[in-house]
XYZ file of C-alpha atoms in Angstrom:
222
model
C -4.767 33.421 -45.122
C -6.165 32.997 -41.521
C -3.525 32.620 -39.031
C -3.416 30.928 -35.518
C -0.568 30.919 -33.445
C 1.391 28.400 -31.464
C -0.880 28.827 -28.762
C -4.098 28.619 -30.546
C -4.014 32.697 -30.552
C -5.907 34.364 -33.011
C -3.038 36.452 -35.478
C -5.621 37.842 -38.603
C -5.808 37.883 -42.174
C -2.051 37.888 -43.310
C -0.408 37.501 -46.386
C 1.059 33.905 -47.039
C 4.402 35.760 -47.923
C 4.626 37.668 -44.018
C 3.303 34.242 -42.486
C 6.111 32.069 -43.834
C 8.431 35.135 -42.444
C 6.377 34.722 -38.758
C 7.211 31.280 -38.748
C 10.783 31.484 -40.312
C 11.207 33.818 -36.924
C 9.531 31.334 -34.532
C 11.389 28.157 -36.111
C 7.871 26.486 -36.333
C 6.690 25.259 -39.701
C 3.597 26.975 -41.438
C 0.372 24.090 -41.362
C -2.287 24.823 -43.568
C -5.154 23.527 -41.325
C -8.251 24.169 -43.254
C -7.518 24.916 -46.857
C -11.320 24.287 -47.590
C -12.051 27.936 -45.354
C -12.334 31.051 -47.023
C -9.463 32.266 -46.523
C -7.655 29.134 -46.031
C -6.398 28.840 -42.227
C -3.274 27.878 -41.354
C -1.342 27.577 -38.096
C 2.347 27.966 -36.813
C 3.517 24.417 -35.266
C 6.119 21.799 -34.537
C 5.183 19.738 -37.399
C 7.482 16.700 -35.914
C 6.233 17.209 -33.002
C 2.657 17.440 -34.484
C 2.520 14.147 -35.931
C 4.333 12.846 -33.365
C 1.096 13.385 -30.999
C -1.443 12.381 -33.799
C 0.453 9.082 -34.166
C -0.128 8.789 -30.273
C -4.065 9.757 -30.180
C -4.428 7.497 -33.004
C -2.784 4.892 -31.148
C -4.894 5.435 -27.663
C -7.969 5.494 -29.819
C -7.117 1.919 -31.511
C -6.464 0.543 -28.065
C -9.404 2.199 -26.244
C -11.733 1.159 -28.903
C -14.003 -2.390 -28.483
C -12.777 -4.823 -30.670
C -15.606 -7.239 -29.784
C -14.660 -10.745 -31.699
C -17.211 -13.755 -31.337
C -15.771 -16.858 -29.301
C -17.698 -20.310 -30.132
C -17.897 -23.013 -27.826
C -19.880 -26.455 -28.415
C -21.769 -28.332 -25.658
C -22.773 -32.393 -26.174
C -26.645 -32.582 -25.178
C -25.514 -35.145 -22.787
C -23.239 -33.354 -20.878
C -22.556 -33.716 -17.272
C -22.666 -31.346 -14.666
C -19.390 -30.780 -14.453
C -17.895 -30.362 -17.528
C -21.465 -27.579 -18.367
C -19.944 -26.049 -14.851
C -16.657 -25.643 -16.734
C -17.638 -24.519 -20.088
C -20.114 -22.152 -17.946
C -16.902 -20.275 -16.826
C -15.485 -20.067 -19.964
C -18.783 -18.313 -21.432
C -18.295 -16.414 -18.377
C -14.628 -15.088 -18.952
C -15.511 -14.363 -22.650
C -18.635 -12.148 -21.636
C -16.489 -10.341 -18.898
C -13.658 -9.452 -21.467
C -16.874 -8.028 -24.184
C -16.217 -10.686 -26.346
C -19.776 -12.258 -27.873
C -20.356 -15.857 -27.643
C -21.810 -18.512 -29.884
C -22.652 -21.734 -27.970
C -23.012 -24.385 -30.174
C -25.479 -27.609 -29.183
C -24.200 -30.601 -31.298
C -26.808 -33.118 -32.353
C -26.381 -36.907 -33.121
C -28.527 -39.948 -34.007
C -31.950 -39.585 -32.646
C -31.433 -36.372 -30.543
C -32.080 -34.718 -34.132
C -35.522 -35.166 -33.730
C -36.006 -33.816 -30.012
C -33.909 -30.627 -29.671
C -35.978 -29.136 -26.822
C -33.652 -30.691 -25.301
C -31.142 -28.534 -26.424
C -32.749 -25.464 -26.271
C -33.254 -26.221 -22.722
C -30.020 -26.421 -21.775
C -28.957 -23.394 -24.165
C -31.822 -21.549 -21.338
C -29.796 -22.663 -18.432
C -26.316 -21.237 -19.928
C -28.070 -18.372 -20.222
C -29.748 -18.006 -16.670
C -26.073 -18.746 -15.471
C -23.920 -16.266 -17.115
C -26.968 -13.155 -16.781
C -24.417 -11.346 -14.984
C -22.064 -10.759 -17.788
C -24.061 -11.511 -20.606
C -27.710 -11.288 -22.393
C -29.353 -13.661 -25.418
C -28.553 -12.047 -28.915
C -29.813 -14.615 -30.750
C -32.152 -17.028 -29.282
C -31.766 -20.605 -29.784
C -32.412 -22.267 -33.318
C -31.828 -25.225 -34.649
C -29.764 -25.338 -37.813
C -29.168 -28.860 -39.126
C -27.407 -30.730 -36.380
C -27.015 -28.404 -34.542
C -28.727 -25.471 -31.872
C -27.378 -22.106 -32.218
C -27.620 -19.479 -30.016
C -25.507 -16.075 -29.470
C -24.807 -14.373 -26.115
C -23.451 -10.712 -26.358
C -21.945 -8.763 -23.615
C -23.442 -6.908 -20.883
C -20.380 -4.165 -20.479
C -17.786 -2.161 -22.747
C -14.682 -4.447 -23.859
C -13.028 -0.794 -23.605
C -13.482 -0.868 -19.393
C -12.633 -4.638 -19.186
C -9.415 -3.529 -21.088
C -8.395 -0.504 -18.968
C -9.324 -2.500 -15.977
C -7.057 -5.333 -17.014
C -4.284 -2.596 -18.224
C -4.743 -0.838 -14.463
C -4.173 -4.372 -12.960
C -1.416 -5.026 -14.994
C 0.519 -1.755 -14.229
C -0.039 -2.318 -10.279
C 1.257 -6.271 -10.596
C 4.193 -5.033 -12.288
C 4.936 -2.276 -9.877
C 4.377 -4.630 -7.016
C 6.682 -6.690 -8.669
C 9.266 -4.292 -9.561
C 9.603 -3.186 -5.736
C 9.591 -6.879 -4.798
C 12.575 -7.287 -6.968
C 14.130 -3.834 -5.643
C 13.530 -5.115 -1.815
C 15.293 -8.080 -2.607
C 18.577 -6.865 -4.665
C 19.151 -4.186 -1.632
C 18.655 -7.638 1.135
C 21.587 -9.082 -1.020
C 23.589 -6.138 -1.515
C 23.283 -5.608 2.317
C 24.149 -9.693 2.607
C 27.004 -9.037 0.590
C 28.765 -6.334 2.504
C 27.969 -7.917 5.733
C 29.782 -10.788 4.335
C 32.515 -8.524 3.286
C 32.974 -6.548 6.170
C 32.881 -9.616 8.151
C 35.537 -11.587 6.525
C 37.403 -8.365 6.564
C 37.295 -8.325 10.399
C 38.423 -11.879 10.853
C 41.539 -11.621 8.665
C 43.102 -8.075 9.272
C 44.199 -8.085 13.113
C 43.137 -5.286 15.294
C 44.443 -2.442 16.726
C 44.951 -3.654 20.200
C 46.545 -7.062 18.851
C 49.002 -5.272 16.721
C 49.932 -3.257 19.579
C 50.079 -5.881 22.298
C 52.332 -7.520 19.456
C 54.558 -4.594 19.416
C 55.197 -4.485 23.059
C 55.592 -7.944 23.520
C 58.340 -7.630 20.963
C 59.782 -4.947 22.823
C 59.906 -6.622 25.900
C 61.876 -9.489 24.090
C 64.446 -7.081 22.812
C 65.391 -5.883 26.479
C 65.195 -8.905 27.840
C 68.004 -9.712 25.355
C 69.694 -6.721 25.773
């Protein structure tokens, strides 16, 4: 077999016997890394350690990839202005975290027959959440209702490591707001302590103005 060392040195063509004895020596384990080569490779490793690191790359990789999902939200033809303002920022949040959105225009009585109406307003969403997101699906009408799918404009992936970067720097921030204030009330506390120390153990000077007045009694008596 091919071996490769620790390091990713190059060791030659060895005999499988005299590489088990290499890595016997080492106290590494013997990996066969490419069994399909001719001749088979193998490499000297930490196999605990090994898989230890593969569990963590595959881990990364999970959390680093997008994981788009599709968030629906329904709009009433007659909507007023401010509840389309609101559901405008929630298509808004969606698009900024790469999540897809299907907007949903529901239909009743009479408004069946007229859904330019709909599409319409479907146009507006659109011309107010450009920023984070473009039409997927145009506007169609299926049944009752008006369909239309907005996709993101950016990576979930950055949104994610943004939010995870945010996330580490409010908890840091909080951490050291939380250290600032345990040393304020250890401080507060021996303060306190030293303080009520003062005021019940007499000083020097008293104690010796107290032993000299007692003197003085004692020859006066005398």
């Amino acid at each position: 077999m091919r071996l490769i060392g620790p390091k990713g040195e190059q060791v030659g063509v060895i005999a499988t016997s005299v590489a088990l004895n290499l890595a016997k020596e080492a106290n590494l384990d013997l990996v066969e890394v490419a069994p399909n080569a001719k001749p088979p490779v193998a490499k000297l490793i930490d196999y605990g350690k090994f898989k230890y690191n593969e569990k963590i790359k595959a881990r990364e990789a999970r959390r680093n990839q997008s994981t788009a999902e599709i968030k629906e939200i329904r709009f009433r033809l007659k909507i007023d202005d401010h509840d389309f303002e609101v559901k405008t920022g929630h298509v808004s949040r969606f698009l900024s975290g790469g999540d897809k959105v299907k907007v949903t225009i529901m239909l009743r009585g009479r408004e069946i027959s007229r859904p330019i109406g709909g599409v319409e307003l479907l146009q507006r969403l659109a011309e107010n959440v450009e920023e984070f997101g473009t039409i997927e699906s145009q506007p169609k009408q299926e049944g009752r209702n008006i369909i239309m799918t907005l996709a993101p404009k950016g990576k979930k992936v950055h949104t994610q490591s943004e939010q995870r970067r945010r996330g580490d720097q409010s908890r840091a921030e909080r951490q050291a707001r939380q250290a600032a204030r345990l040393a304020a009330k250890q401080e507060a506390q021996a303060q306190a302590a030293a303080e009520a120390k003062a005021s019940i153990s007499p000083t020097t000077s008293d104690m010796k103005k107290q032993t000299s007045k007692e003197g003085s009694n004692a020859e006066d008596e005398k």
